[in-house]
Coordinates of C-alpha atoms in Angstrom, one line a residue:
X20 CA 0.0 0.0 0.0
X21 CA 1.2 3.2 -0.8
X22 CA 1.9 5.8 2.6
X23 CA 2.9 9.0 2.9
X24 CA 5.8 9.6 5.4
X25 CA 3.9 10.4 8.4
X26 CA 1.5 7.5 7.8
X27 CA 4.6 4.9 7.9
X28 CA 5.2 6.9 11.0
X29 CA 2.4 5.8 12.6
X30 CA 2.6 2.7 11.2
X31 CA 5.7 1.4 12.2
X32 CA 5.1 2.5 15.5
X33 CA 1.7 0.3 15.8
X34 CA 3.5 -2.7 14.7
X35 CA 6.1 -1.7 17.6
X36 CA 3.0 -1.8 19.8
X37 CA 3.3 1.6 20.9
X38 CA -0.2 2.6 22.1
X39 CA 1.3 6.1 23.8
X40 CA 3.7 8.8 22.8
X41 CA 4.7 11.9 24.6
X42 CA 5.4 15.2 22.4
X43 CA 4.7 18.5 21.0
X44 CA 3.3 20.2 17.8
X45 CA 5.3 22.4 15.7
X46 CA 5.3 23.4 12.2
X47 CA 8.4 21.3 11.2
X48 CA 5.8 18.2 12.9
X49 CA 2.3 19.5 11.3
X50 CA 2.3 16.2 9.1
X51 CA 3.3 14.3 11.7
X52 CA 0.4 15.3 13.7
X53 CA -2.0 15.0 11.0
X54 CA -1.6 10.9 10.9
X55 CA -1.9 11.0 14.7
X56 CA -5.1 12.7 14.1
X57 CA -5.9 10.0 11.5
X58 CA -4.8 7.1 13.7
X59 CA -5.8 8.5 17.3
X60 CA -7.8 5.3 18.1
X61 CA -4.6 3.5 18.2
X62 CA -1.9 6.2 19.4
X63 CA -2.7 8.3 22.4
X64 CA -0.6 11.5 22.0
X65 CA 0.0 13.2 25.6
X66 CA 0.8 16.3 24.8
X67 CA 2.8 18.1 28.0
X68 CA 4.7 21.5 28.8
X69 CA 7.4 21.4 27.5
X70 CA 9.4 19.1 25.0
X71 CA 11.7 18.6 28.1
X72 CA 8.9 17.2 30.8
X73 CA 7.5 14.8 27.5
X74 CA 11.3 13.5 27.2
X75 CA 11.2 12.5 30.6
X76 CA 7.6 11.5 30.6
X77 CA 8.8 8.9 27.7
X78 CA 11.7 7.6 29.9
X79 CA 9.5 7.1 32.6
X80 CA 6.7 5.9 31.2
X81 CA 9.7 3.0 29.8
X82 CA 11.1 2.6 33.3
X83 CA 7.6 1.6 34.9
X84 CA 6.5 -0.8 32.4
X85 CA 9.8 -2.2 30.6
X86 CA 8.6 -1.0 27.2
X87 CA 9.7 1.8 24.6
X88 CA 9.3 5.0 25.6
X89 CA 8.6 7.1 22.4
X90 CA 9.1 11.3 22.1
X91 CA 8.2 13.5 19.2
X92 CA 9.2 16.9 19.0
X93 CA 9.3 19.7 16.5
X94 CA 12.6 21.3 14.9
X95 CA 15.3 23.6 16.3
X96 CA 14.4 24.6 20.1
X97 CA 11.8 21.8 20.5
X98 CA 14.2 19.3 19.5
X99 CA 16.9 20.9 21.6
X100 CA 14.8 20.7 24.5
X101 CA 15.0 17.3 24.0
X102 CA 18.1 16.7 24.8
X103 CA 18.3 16.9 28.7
X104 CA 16.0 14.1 28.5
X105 CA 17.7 12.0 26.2
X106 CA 21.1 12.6 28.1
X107 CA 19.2 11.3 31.1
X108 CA 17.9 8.2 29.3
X109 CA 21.6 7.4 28.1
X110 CA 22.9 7.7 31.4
X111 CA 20.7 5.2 32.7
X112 CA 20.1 2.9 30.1
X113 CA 16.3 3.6 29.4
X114 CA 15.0 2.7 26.1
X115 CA 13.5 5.4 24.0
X116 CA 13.2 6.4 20.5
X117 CA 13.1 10.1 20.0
X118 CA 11.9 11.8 17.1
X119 CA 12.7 15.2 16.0
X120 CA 11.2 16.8 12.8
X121 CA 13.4 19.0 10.5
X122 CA 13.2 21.9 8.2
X123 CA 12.4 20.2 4.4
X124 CA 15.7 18.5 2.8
X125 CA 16.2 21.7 0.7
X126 CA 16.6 23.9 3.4
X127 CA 19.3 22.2 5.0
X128 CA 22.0 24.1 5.4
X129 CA 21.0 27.2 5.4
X130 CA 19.7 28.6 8.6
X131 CA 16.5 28.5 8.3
X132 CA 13.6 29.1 10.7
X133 CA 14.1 26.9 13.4
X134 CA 16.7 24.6 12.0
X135 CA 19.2 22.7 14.1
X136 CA 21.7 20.2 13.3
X137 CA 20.0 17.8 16.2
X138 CA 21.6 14.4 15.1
X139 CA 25.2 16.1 15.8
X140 CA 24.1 17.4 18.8
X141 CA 22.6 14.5 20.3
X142 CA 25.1 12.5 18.9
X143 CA 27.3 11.6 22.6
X144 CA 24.1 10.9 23.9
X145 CA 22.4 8.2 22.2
X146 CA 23.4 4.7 21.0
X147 CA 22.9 6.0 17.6
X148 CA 20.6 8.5 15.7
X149 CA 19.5 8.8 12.1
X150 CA 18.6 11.4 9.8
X151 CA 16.0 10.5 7.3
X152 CA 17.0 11.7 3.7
X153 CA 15.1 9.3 1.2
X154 CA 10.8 8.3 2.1
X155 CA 12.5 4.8 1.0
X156 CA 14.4 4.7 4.2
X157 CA 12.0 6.1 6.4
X158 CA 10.2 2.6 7.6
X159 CA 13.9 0.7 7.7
X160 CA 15.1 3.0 10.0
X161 CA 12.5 3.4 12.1
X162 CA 12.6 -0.3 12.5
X163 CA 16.4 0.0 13.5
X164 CA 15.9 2.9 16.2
X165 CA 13.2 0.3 18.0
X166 CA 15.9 -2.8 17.7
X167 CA 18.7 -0.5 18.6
X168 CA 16.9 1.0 21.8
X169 CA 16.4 -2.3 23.4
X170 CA 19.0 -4.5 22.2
X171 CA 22.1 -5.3 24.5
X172 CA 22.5 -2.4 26.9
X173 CA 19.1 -0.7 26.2
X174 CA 19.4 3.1 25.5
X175 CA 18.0 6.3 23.5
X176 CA 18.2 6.2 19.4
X177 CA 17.4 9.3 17.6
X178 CA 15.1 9.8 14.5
X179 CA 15.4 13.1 12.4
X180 CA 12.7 13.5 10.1
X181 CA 12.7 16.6 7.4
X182 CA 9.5 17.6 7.1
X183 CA 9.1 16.8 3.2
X184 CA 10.1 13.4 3.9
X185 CA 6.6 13.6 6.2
X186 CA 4.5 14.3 3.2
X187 CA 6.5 12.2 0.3
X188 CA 5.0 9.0 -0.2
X189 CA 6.4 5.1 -1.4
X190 CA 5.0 1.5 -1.0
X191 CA 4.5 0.8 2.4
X192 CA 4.8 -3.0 3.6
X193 CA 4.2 -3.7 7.3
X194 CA 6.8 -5.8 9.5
X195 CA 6.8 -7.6 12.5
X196 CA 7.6 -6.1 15.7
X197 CA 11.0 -5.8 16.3
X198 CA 12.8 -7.7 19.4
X199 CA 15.3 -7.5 20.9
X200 CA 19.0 -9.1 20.2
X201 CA 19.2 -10.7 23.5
X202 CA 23.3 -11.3 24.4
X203 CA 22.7 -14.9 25.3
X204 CA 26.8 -15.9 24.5
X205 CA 29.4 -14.2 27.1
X206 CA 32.6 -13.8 26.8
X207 CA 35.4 -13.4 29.0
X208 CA 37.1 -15.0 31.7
X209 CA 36.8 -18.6 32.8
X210 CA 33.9 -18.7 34.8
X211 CA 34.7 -21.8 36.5
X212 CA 37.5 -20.0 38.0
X213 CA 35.3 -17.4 38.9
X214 CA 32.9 -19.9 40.9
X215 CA 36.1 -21.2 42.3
X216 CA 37.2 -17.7 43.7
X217 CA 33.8 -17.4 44.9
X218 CA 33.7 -20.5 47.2
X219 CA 36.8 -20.1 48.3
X220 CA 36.2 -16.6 49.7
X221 CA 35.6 -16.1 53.4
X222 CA 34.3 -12.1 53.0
X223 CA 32.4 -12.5 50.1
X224 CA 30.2 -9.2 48.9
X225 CA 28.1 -8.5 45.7
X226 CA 27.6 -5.3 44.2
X227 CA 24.9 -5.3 41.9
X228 CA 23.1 -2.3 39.6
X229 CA 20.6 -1.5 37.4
X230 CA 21.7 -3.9 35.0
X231 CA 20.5 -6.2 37.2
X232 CA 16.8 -5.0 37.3
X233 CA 17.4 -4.4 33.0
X234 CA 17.5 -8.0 32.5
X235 CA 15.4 -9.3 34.6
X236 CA 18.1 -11.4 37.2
X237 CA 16.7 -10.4 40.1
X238 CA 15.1 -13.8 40.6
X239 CA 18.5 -15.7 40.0
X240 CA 20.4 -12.9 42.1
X241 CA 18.1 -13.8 45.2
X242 CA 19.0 -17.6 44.2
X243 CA 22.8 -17.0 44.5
X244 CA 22.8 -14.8 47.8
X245 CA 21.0 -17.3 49.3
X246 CA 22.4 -20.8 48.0
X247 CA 26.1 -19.0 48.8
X248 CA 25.4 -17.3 51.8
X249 CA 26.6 -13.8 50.4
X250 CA 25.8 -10.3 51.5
X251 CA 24.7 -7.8 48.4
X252 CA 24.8 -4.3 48.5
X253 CA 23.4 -2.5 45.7
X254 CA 23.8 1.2 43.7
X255 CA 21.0 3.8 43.5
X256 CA 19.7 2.4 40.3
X257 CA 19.1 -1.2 41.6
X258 CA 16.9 0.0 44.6
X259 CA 14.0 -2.6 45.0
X260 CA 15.8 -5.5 43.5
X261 CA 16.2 -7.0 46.8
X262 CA 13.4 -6.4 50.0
X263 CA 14.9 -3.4 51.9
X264 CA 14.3 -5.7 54.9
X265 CA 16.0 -8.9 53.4
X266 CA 18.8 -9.9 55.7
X267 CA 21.1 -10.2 53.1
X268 CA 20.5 -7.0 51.8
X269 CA 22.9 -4.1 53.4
X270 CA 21.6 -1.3 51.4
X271 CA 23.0 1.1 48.9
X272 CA 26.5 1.9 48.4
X273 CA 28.6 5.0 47.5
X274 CA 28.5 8.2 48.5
X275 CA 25.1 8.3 50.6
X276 CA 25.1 4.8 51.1
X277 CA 24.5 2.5 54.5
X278 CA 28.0 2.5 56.9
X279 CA 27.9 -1.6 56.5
X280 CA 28.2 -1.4 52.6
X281 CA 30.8 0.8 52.3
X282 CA 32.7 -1.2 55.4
X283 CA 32.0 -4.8 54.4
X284 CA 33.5 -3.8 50.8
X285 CA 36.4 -2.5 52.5
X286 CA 36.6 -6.0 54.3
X287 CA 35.9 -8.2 51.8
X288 CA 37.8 -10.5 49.6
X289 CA 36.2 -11.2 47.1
X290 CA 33.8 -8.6 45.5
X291 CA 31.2 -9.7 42.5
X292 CA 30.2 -6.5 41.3
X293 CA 26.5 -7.0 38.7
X294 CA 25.6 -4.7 36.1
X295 CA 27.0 -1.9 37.6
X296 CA 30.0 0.5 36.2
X297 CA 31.5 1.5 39.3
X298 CA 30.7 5.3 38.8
X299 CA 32.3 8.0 40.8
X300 CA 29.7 8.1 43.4
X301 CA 30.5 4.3 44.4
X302 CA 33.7 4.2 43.6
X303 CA 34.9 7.2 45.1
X304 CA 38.6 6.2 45.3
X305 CA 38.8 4.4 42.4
X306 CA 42.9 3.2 42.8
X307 CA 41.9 2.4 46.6
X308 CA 38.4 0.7 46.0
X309 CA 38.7 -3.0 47.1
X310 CA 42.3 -3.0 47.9
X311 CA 41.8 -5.9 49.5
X312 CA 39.1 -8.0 47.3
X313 CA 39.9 -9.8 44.4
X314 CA 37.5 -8.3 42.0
X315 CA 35.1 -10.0 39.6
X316 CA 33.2 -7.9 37.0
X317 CA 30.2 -9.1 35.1
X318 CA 28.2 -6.6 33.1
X319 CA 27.0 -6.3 29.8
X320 CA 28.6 -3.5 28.0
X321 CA 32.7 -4.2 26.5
X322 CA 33.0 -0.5 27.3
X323 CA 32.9 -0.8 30.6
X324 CA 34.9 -3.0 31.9
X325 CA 38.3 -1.9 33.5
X326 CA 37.2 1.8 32.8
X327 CA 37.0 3.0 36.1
X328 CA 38.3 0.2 38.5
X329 CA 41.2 -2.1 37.2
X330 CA 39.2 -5.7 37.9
X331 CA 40.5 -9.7 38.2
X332 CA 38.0 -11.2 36.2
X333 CA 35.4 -10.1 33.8
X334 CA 32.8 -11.5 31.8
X335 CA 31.0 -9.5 29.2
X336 CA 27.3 -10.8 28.8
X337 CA 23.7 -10.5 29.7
X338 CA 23.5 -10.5 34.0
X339 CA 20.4 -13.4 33.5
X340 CA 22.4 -15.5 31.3
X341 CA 25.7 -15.1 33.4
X342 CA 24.2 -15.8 36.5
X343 CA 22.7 -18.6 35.7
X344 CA 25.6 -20.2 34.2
X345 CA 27.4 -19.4 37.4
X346 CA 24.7 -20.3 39.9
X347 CA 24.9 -24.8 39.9
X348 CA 28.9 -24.0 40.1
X349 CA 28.5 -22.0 43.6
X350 CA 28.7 -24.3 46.7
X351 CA 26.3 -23.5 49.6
X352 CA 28.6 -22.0 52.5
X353 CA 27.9 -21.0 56.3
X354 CA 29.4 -17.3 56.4
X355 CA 28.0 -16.7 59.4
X356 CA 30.9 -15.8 61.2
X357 CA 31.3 -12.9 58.1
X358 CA 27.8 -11.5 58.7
X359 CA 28.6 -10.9 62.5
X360 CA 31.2 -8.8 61.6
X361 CA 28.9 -7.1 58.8
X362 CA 25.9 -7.2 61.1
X363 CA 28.6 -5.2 63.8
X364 CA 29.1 -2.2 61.2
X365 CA 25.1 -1.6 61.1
X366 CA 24.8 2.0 62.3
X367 CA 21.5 4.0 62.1
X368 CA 21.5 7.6 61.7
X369 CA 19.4 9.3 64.3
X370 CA 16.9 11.4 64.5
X371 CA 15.0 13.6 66.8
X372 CA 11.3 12.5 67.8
X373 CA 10.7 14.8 69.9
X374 CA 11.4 18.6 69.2
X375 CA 7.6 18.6 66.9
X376 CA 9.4 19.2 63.5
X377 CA 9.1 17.4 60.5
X378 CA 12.1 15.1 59.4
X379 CA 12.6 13.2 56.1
X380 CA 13.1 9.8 57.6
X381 CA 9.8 10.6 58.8
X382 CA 8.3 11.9 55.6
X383 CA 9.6 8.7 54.1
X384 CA 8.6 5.9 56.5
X385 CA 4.6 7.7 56.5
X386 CA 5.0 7.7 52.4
X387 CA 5.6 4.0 52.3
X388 CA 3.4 2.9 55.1
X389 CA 0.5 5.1 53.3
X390 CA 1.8 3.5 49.5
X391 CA 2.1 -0.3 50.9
X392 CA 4.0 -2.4 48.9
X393 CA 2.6 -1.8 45.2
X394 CA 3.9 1.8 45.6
X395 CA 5.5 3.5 42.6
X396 CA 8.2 6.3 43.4
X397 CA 9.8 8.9 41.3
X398 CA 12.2 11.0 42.6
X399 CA 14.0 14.2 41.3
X400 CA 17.6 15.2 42.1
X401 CA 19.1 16.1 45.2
X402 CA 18.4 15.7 49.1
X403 CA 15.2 14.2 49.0
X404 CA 16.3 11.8 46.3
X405 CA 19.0 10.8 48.5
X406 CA 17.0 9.7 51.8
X407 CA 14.0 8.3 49.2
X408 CA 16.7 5.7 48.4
X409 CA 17.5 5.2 51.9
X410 CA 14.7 5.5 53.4
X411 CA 11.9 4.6 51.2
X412 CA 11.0 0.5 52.3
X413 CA 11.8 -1.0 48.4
X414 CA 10.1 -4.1 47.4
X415 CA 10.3 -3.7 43.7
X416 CA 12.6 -2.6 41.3
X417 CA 10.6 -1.4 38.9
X418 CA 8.6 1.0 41.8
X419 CA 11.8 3.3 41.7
X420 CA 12.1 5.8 39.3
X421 CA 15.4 8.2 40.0
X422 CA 17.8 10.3 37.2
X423 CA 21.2 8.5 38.6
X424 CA 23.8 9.3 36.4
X425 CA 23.0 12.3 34.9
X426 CA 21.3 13.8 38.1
X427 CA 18.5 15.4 36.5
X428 CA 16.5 18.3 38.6
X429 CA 13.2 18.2 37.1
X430 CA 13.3 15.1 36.5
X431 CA 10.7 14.0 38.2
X432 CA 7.3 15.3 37.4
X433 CA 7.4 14.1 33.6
X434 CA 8.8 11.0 34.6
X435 CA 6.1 10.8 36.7
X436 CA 3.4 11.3 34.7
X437 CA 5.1 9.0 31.8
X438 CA 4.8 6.5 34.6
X439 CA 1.3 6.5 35.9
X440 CA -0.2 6.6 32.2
X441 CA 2.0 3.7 31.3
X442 CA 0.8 1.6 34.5
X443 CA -2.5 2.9 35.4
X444 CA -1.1 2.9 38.6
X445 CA -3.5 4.9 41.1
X446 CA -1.7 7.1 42.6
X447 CA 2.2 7.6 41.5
X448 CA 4.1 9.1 44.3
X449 CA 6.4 12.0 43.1
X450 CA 9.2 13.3 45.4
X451 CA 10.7 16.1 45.4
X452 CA 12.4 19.2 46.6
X453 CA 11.5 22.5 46.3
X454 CA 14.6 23.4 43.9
X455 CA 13.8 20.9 41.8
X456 CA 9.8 21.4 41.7
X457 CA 10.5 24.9 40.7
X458 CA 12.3 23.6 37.0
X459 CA 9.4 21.9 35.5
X460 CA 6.2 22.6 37.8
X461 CA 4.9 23.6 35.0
X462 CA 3.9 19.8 33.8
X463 CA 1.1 20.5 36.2
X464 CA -0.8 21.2 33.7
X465 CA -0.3 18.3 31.9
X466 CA -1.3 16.3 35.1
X467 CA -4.7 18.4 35.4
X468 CA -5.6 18.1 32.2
X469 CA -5.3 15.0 31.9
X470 CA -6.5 13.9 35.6
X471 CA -3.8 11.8 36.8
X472 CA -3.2 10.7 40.5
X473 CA 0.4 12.4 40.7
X474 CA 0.9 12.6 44.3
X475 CA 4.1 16.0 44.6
X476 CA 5.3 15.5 47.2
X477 CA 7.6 18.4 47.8
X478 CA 10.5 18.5 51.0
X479 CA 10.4 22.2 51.3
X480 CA 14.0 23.1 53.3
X481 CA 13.6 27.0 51.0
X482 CA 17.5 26.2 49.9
X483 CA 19.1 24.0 47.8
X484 CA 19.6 21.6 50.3
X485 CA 22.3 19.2 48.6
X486 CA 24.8 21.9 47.6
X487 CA 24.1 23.7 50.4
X488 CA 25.2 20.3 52.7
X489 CA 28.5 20.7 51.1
X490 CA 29.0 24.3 51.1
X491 CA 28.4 23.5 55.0
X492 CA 31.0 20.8 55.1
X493 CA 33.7 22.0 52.9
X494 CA 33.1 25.5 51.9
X495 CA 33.4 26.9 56.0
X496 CA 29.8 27.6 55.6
X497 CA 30.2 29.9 52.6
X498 CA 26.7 30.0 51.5
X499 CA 26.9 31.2 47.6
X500 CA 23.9 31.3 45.7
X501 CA 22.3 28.1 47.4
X502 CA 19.3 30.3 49.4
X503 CA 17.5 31.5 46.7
X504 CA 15.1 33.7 48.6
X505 CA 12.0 32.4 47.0
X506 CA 8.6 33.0 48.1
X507 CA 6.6 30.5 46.4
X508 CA 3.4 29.6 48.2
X509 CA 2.7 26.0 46.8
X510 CA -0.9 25.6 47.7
X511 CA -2.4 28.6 46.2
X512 CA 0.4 27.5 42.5
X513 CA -1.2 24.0 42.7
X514 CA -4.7 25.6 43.0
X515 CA -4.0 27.7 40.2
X516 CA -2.9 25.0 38.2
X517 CA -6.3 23.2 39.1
X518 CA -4.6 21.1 41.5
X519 CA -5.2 20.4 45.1
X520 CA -2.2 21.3 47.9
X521 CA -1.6 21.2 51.2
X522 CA 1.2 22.7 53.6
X523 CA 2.5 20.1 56.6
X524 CA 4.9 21.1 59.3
X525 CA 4.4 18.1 61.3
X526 CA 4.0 14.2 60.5
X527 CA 0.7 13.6 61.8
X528 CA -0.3 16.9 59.3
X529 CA 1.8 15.0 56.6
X530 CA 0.0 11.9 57.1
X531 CA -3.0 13.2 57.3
X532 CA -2.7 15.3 54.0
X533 CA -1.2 12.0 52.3
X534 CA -4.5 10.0 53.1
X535 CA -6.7 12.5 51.5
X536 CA -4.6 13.0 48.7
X537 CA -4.6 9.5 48.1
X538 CA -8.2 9.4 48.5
X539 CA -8.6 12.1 46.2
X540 CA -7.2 10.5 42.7
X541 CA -6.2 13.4 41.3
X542 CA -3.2 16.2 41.4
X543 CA -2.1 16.9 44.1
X544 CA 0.9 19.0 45.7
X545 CA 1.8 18.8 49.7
X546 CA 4.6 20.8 50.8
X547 CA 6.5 19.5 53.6
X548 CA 8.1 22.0 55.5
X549 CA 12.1 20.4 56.9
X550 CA 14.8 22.8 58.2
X551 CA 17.5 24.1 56.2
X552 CA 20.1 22.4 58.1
X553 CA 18.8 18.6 57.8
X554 CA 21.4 16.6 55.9
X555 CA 21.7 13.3 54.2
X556 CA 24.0 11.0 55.8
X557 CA 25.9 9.0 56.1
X558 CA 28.8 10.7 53.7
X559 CA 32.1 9.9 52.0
X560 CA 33.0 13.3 50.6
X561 CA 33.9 12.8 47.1
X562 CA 37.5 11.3 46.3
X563 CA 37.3 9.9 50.2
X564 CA 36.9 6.1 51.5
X565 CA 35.6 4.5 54.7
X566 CA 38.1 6.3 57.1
X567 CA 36.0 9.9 55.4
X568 CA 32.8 8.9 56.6
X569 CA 30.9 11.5 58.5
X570 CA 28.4 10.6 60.2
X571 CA 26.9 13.5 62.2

């Protein structure tokens, strides 16, 4: 059947089984949005804000359900305010195929209205990107952004579309959906010697990451810790893999993470590290990070290994397929002795009860006792993200929505809503700060209009509490530019939005708003009033190991 360009659009996305996409009209898209018109009973377009709270609205509606998130935006600055978004995806492996329309093939080149070169500039931040130059290709390549998104270690794939190539038409011959190439060969190492290291260790640890959650190893994972008797700690993407009450489980690792994970992988010796890339902000010290481990890396990407720690043994490969190749070659072990010493390091950070003030381990303990177990959380960037991660009682790995490597403020909203239209899930708890909030509030709008239980939950310290921690710690208390004065009243913004808010000071106001908001089903905003001066710890300061840990 003969198509124009915009009609293969739509059609290669249906046989993708995309039912959703998140974007924005603009003249270099008008086609585009004509065959969404046309095919509106089988893609719903959300239409948001901004181009950047729809980017992340695609990304999170992919991290909640494990699909494609998909993004259209116009040419020149709605393309460019892509980008943020698709950094973000990259950084955290999310799945997503962005496309971008263009000024017409002939107008290339020449600075024209609202022309950008957006395959160049998003070129360090996707897997790969494509600029359509023939209707011939147009199908092809759209078929090669789905496969390229989710195969091996997923990521964001560009599409470029010039706007005549949207109304040119060719033969059009639909395809099946396209699947991923899963990496079910490894290569590497000998893992028999691997298994062998393994038993023979007496201070065993495992490090695992989001690569864990990615392929779907949790279940295997949970096999191996328990068949070998070996504590896991885990980075901020793989919150919710294991039960944040599972005895095995010491928490997260790095910078903010528990005083028992960073200690027992200074102990250990042997360390498994999963699907994880041992950034900066776990390997702080990367030439003194497991001096005394042997170190085993398994992860998926070539690139990775031995980039930022020098490892013993790698294998390069899917974490499912690995893992269960190494599982029957692991001997069950009585470490007890090993989780004395781990269970000696377990340190709790206090806080006051009594003094009548709101405090985020508070905040977070009500938000997960109100959310049960099915609750889904998406965080923005900063202090609150910090003690969500710690705090926050994880069950699921796919219930934890968080920028990690890119450490996106504004984040969170779009993500978000992305997430609660991809799961139905009634309500989505947002969290946030008030720095943060203030960059993309505006995708309130988008939650009002199309009434969706987005719970904002918004840890109001009136500062920017993160940079402001360190400015306190190793700036003498130099306070530059991190009290910004604001006056913001976020009750009477969410009412103006169409919204619902509230204003807590205390945890039985905070619990009490949080029950009605959940009640409610719709938008809602509640400020949480916390002093200036709370701070997330424990903390290695950057570059720093174990004997840097400040506690208090």
């Amino acid at each position: 059947m003969v198509l124009n360009g915009s009609e293969i659009l739509a059609n290669v996305l249906i046989e993708n089984e995309v039912d959703t996409i998140f974007g924005y009209p603009g003249g270099a898209v008008l086609n585009i949005y004509d065959a969404l018109y046309k095919y509106s009973d089988k893609i719903t377009h959300i239409m948001t804000a901004h181009e950047q709270g729809a980017s992340h609205a695609a990304d999170g509606y992919a991290r909640a359900t494990g699909k494609t998130g998909v993004v259209l935006a116009t040419s020149g600055p709605g393309a460019t305010n892509l980008v943020t978004g698709i950094a973000t995806a990259y950084m955290d492996s999310v799945p997503m195929v962005a496309i971008t329309g263009n000024v017409p093939n002939s107008l290339i080149g020449r600075d024209s209205f609202q022309e950008v070169y957006i395959a160049g500039i998003t070129m360090p931040i996707t897997k790969h990107n494509f600029v359509v130059r023939k209707i011939e290709d147009l199908a092809p390549t759209l078929r090669s952004a789905f496969k390229i998104a989710i195969s091996g270690r997923p990521g964001p794939v560009l599409v470029d579309i010039p706007k005549d190539i949207t109304a040119a038409v060719t033969e059009y011959t639909p395809a099946p959906k396209q699947t991923a190439n899963r990496q079910l060969s490894y290569t590497g190492d000998n893992i028999e010697e691997i298994a062998d290291t393994i038993n023979k260790a007496k201070r065993p640890i495992i490090i695992f990451g989001g690569g864990v959650k990615y392929s779907n190893a949790d279940k295997i994972l949970k096999n191996i810790i328990k068949k070998a008797n070996i504590p896991a700690t885990h980075t901020l993407m793989a919150a919710g893999v294991l039960r944040w009450d599972m005895e095995e489980n010491l928490g997260m690792l790095g910078m903010h993470g528990s005083v028992a994970a960073n200690k027992a992988v200074n102990e250990a010796d042997v360390i498994v590290t999963i699907g994880s890339r041992f950034s900066d902000r776990v390997a702080l010290a990367p030439g003194k990070f497991g001096k005394r481990a042997t170190l085993i890396h398994i992860d998926i990407d070539q690139s990775e290994i031995d980039k930022n720690v020098k490892t013993d043994y790698h294998i390069v490969g899917d974490a499912e397929t690995v893992l269960g190749e190494l599982e029957p070659l692991l001997d069950e072990a009585d470490r007890s002795d090993w989780f004395k010493e781990i269970n000696s390091l377990r340190r709790d950070i206090p806080y006051s009860t009594g003094d009548g003030k709101l405090h985020p381990k508070q905040i977070m303990d009500i938000i997960s006792e109100e959310a049960g177990e099915d609750g889904l959380y998406v965080t923005d960037v900063g202090q609150h993200q910090m003690w969500a991660a710690q705090y926050l009682h994880h069950v699921k790995a796919e219930n934890f929505l968080t920028s990690g490597g890119l450490g996106t403020m504004g984040y969170g909203y779009g993500a978000a809503i992305g997430a609660q239209i991809g799961t139905g899930r009634k309500p989505v708890f947002h969290i946030t700060g008030d720095g943060s909030f203030h960059m993309n509030l505006n995708e309130a709008c988008t939650a009002v209009t199309y009434d969706l239980p987005v719970i904002s939950i918004c840890i109001n310290n009136e500062v920017l509490g993160m940079v402001r921690q360190w400015q306190t710690s190793f700036y003498g208390k130099r306070y530059s530019s991190t009290d910004p004065g604001r006056k913001t009243n976020f009750v009477k913004v969410a009412e103006g939005f169409g919204a619902k808010g509230y204003s807590c000071k205390t945890a039985d106001e905070f619990r009490a708003a949080l029950k009605e908001a959940i009640a409610y089903g719709g938008p809602v905003w509640i400020e949480c009033l916390i002093d200036k001066d709370e701070r997330v710890l424990p903390m290695i300061p950057g570059g720093g190991t174990v004997d840097d840990i400040i506690y208090e």
